[in-house]
Short mmCIF file of C-alpha atoms in Angstrom, two decimals:
data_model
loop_
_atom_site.label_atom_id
_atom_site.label_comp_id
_atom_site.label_asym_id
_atom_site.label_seq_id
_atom_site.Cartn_x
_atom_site.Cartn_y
_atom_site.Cartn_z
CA UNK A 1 -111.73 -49.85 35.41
CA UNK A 2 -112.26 -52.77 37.72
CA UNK A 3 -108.38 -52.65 38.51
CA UNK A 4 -108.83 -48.99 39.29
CA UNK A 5 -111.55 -49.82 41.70
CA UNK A 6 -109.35 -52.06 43.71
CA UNK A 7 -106.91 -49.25 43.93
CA UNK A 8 -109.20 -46.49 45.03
CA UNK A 9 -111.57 -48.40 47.12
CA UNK A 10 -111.28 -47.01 50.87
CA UNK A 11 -109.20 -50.21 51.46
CA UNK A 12 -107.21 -50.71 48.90
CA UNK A 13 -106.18 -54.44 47.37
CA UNK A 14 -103.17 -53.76 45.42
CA UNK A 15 -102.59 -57.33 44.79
CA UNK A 16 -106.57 -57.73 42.86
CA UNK A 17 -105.52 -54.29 41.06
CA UNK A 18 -102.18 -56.16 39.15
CA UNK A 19 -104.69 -58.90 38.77
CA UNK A 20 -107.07 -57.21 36.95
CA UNK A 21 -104.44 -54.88 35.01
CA UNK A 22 -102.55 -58.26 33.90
CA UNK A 23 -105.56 -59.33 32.01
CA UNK A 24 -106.22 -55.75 30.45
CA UNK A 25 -102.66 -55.17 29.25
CA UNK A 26 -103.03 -58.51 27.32
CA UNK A 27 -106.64 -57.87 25.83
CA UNK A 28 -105.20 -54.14 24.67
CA UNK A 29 -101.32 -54.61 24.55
CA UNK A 30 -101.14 -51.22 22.42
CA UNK A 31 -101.76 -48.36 24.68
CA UNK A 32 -99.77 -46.01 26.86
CA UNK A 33 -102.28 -45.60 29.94
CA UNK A 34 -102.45 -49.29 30.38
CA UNK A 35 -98.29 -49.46 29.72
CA UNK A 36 -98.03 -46.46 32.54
CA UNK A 37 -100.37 -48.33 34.92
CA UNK A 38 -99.24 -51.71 34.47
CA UNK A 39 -95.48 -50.62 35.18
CA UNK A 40 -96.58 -49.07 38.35
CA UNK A 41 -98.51 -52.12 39.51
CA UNK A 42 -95.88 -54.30 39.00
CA UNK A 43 -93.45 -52.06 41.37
CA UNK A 44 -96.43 -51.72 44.13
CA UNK A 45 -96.57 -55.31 44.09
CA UNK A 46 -92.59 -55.93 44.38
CA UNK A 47 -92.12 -57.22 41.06
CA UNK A 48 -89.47 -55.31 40.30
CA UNK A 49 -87.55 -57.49 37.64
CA UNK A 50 -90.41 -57.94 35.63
CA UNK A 51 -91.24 -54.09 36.06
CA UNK A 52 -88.05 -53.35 34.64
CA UNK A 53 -88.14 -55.90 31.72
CA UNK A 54 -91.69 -54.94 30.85
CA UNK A 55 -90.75 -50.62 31.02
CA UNK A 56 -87.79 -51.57 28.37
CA UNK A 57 -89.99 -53.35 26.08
CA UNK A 58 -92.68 -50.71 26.47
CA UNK A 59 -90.83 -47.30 26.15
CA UNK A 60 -92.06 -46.90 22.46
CA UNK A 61 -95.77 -46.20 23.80
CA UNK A 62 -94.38 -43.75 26.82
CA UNK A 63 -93.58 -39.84 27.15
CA UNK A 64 -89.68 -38.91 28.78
CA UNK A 65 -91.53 -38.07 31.64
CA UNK A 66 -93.49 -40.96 32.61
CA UNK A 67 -90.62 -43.40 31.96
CA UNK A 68 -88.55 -41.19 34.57
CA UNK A 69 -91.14 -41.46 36.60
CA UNK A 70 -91.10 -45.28 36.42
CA UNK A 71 -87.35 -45.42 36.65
CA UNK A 72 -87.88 -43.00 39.70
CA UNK A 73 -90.11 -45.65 41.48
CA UNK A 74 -88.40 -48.77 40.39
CA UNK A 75 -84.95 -47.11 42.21
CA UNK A 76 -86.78 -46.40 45.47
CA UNK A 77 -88.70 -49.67 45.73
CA UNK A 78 -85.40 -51.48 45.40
CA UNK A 79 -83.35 -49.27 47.72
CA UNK A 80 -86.27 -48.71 50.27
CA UNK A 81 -85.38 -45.31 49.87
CA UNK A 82 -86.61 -42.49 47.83
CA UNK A 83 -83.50 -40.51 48.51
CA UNK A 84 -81.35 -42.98 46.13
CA UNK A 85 -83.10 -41.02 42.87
CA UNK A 86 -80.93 -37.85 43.91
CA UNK A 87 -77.29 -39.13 43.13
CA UNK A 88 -79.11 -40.84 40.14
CA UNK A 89 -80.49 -37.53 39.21
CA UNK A 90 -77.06 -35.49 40.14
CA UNK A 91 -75.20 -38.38 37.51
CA UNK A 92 -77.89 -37.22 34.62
CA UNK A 93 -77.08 -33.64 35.10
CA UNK A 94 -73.25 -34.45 35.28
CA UNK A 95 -73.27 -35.98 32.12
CA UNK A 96 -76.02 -32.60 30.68
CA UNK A 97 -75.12 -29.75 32.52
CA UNK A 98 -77.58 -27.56 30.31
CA UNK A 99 -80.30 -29.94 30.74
CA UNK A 100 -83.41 -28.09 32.53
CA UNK A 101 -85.47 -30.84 32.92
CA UNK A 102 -82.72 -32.15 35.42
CA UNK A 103 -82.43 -29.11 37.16
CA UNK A 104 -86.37 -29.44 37.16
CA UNK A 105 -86.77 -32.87 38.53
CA UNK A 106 -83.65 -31.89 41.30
CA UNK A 107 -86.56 -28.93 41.89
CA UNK A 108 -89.16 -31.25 42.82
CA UNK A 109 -87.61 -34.56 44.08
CA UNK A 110 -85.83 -31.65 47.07
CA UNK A 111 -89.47 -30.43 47.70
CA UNK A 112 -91.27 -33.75 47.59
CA UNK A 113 -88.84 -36.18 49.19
CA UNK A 114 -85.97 -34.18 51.28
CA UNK A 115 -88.87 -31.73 51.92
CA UNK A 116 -86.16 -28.70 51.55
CA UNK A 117 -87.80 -25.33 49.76
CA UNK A 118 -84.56 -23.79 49.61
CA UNK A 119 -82.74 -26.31 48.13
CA UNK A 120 -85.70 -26.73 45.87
CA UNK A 121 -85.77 -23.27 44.83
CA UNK A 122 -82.12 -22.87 43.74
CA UNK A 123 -82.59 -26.04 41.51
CA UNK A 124 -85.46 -24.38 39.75
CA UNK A 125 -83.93 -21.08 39.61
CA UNK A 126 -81.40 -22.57 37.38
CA UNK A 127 -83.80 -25.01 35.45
CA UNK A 128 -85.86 -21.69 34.80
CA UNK A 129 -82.91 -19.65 33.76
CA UNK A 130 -82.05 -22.68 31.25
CA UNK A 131 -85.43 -22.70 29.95
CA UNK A 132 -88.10 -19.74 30.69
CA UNK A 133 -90.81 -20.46 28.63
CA UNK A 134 -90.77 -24.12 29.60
CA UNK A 135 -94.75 -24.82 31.75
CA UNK A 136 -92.80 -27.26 33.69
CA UNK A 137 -90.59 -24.81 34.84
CA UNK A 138 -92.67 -21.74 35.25
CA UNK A 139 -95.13 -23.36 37.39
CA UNK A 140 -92.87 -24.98 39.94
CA UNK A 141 -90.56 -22.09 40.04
CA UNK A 142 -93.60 -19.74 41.51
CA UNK A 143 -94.70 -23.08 43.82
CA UNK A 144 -91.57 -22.89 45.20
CA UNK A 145 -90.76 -19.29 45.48
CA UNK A 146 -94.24 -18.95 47.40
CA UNK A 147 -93.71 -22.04 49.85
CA UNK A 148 -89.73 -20.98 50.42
CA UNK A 149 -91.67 -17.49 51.73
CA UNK A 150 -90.26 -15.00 49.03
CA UNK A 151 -93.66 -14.07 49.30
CA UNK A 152 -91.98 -10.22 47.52
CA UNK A 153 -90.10 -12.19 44.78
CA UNK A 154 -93.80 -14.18 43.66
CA UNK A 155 -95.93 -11.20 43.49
CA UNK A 156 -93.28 -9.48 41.04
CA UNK A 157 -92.72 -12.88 39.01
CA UNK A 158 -96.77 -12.74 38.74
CA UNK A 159 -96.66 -9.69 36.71
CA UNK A 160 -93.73 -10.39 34.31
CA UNK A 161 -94.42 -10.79 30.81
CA UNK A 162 -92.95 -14.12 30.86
CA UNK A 163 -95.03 -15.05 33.33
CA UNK A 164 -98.28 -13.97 31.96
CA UNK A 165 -97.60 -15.69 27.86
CA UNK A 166 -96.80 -19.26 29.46
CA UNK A 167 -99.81 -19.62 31.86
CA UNK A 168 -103.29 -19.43 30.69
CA UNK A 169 -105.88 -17.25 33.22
CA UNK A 170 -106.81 -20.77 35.18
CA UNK A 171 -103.47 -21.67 36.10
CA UNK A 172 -102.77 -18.10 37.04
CA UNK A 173 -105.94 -17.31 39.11
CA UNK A 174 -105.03 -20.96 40.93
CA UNK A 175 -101.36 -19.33 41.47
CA UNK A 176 -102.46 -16.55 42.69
CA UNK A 177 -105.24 -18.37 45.21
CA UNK A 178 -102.18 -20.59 46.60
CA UNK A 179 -99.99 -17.04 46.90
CA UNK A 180 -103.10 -15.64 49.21
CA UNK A 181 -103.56 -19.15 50.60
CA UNK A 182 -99.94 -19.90 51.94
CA UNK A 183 -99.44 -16.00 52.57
CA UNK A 184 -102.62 -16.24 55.44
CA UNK A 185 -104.59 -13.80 53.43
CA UNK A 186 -107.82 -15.78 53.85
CA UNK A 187 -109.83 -13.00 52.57
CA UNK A 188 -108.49 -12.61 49.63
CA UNK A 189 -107.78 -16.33 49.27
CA UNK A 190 -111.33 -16.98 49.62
CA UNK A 191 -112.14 -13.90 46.82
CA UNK A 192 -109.96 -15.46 44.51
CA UNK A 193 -111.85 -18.83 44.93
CA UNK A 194 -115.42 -17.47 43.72
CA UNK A 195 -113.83 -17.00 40.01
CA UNK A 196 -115.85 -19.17 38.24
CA UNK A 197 -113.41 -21.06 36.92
CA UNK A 198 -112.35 -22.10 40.49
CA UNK A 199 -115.87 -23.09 41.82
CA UNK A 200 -115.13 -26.56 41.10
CA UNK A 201 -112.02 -27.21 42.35
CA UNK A 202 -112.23 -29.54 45.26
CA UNK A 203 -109.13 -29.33 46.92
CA UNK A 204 -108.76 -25.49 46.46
CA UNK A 205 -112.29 -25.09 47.76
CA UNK A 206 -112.04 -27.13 51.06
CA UNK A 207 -108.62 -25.89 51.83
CA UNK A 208 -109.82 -22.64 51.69
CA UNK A 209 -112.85 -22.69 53.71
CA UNK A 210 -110.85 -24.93 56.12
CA UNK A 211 -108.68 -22.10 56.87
CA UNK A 212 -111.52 -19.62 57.52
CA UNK A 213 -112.93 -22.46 59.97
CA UNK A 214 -115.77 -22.84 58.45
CA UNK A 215 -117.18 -26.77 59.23
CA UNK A 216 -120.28 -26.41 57.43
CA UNK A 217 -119.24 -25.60 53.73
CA UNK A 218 -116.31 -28.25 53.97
CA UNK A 219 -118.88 -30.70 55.15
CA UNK A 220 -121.16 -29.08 52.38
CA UNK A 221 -118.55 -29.73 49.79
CA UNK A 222 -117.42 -33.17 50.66
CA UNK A 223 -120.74 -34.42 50.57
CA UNK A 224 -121.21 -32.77 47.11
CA UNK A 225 -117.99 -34.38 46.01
CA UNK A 226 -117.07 -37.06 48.02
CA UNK A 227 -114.15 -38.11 45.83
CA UNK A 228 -113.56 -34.63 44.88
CA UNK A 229 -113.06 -33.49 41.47
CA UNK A 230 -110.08 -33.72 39.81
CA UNK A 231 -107.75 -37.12 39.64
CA UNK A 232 -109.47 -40.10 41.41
CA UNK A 233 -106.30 -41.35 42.62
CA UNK A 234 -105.50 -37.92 44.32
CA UNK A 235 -108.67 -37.87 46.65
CA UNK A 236 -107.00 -40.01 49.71
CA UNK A 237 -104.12 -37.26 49.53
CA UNK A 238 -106.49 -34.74 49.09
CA UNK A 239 -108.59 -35.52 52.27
CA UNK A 240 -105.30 -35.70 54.08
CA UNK A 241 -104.34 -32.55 53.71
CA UNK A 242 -107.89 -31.20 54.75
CA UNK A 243 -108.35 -33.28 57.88
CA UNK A 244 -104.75 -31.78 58.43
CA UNK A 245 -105.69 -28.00 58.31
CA UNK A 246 -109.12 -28.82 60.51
CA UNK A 247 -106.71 -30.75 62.95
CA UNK A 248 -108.39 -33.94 62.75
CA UNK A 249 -105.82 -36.26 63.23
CA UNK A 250 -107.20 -39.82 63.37
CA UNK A 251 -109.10 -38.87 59.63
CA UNK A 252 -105.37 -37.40 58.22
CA UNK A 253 -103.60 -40.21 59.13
CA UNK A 254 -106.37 -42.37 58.02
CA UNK A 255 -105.91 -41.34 54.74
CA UNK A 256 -102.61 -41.27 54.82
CA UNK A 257 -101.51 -44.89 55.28
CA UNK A 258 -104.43 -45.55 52.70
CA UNK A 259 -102.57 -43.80 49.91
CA UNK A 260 -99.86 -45.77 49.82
CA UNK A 261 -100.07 -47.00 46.57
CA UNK A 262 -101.81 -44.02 44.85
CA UNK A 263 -98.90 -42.65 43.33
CA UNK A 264 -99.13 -39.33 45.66
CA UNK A 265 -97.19 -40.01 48.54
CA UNK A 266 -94.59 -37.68 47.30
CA UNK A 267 -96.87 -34.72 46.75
CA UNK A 268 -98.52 -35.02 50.24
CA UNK A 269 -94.66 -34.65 51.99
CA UNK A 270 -94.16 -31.92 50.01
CA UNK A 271 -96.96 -29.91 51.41
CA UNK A 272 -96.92 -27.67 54.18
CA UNK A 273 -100.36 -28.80 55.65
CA UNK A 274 -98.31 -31.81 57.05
CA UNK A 275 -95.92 -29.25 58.90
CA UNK A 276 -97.13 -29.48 62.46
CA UNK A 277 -97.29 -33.13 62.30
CA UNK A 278 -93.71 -33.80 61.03
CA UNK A 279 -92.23 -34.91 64.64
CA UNK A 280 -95.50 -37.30 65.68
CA UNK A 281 -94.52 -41.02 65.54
CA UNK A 282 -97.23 -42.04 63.56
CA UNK A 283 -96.35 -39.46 60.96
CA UNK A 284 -92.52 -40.68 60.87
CA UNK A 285 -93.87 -44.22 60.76
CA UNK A 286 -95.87 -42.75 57.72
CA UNK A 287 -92.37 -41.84 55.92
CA UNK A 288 -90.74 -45.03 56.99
CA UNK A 289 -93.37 -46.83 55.18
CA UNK A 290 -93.06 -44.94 51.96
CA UNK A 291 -89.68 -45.39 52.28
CA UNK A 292 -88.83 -41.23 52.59
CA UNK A 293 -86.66 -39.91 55.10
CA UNK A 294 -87.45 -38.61 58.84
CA UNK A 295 -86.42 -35.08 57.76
CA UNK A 296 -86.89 -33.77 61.12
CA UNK A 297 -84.90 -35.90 63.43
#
């Protein structure tokens, strides 16, 4: 917990945070968080050899998904370049051409690091088609139907039977706030949002009330939940993307060269909140930093 402190702290001390993990992972050697965490330390902090030596070893204790996610980061860290994880993606899928998850990952890595919705789309069209009652696929497939605009397409996918045995009602009433949201139906964005299962969910809150420019509930809410609500390591991201939507552009980037080493760099590009500030220098410089690509030059 005190490593995760130095991580999350407003100014963040990567170098105290491997510290502090190094001596954790050898009291409790035996558990997947610390194995997951440790791994990523050890990139943030340019040890990449030992990153790589210590993932191998540790791959008993980790899930397919969080050792791609590893191998993801340890590629980009040594390339400087986040793009290098699509040919190494496009490879996998040569070799399992019926592989979803592939397809899936091509999905997101499009969206989060080439920040291309179409491109994004027709990679989860076909991971989806591969595998429809995969969660992984469901759920990105309607993201990214919604934020290409096929605004027609989402609404009918929300009433398919498919649709409606894979999600449970959260996820769906979330869905269908970010349809409303990203649509500019405030009103009914902002209906959807008083479901009681929504009420405390930070990010969905702020955004909303953001967009309806009302100051006084988002400075309501963010004194309420100051770190929001959901993922600690998600709130730097999370306050970028409202300071984004009130236009507050010191605060946005602010957060954003603070959340370098949260582990949601990647999610933040992929958002459209970020859109009007794509060309700014400081916003490129952002990229350059994380090592993603200056998609609009």
């Amino acid at each position: 917990q005190y490593a995760v402190y130095f991580q999350t702290r407003p100014n963040p001390d990567i170098k105290k945070h491997l510290e502090h993990l190094t001596i954790s992972q050898q009291l409790n050697p035996i558990s997947w968080l610390q194995a997951m965490t440790y791994t990523r330390a050890l990139i943030f902090n340019n040890k990449l050899k030992e990153a790589e030596e210590f993932l191998e070893k540790n791959k008993f204790q980790l899930n397919d998904h969080i050792i791609r996610q590893s191998e993801y980061k340890l590629i980009a860290f040594k390339n400087k370049d986040w793009t290098k994880v699509i040919p190494f993606l496009n490879e996998k899928l040569k070799n399992d051409p019926d592989n979803s998850f592939f397809y899936s990952e091509l999905a997101v890595t499009c969206n989060s690091i080439l920040n291309d919705n179409s491109a994004a789309l027709a990679y989860i069209k076909k991971a989806y088609k591969l595998d429809s009652l995969n969660f992984r696929n469901v759920v990105p497939y309607f993201y990214m139907l919604v934020e290409d605009e096929r605004y027609e397409e989402a609404s009918k996918f929300m009433t398919s039977s498919n649709y409606n045995s894979v999600l449970n009602k959260k996820f769906k009433l979330k869905n269908l706030w970010y349809y409303h949201y990203l649509k500019g139906d405030l009103k009914e964005a902002q209906e959807v949002s008083k479901d009681s299962m929504l009420t405390n969910d930070y990010l969905l809150q702020v955004l909303t009330y953001a967009k309806l420019g009302d100051r006084k509930k988002v400075d309501s809410i963010n004194k309420k939940h100051p770190h929001g609500t959901h993922n600690q390591l998600s709130w730097r991201i999370n306050r970028a993307m409202l300071h984004a939507v009130l236009k507050d552009k010191d605060s946005m980037y602010y957060y954003l060269e603070n959340s370098r080493f949260d582990d949601h760099v990647l999610i933040a590009n992929g958002r459209s909140e970020f859109d009007p500030y794509r060309k700014e220098k400081r916003y490129k410089a952002f990229l350059r930093k994380n090592y993603l690509p200056v998609t609009s030059e």
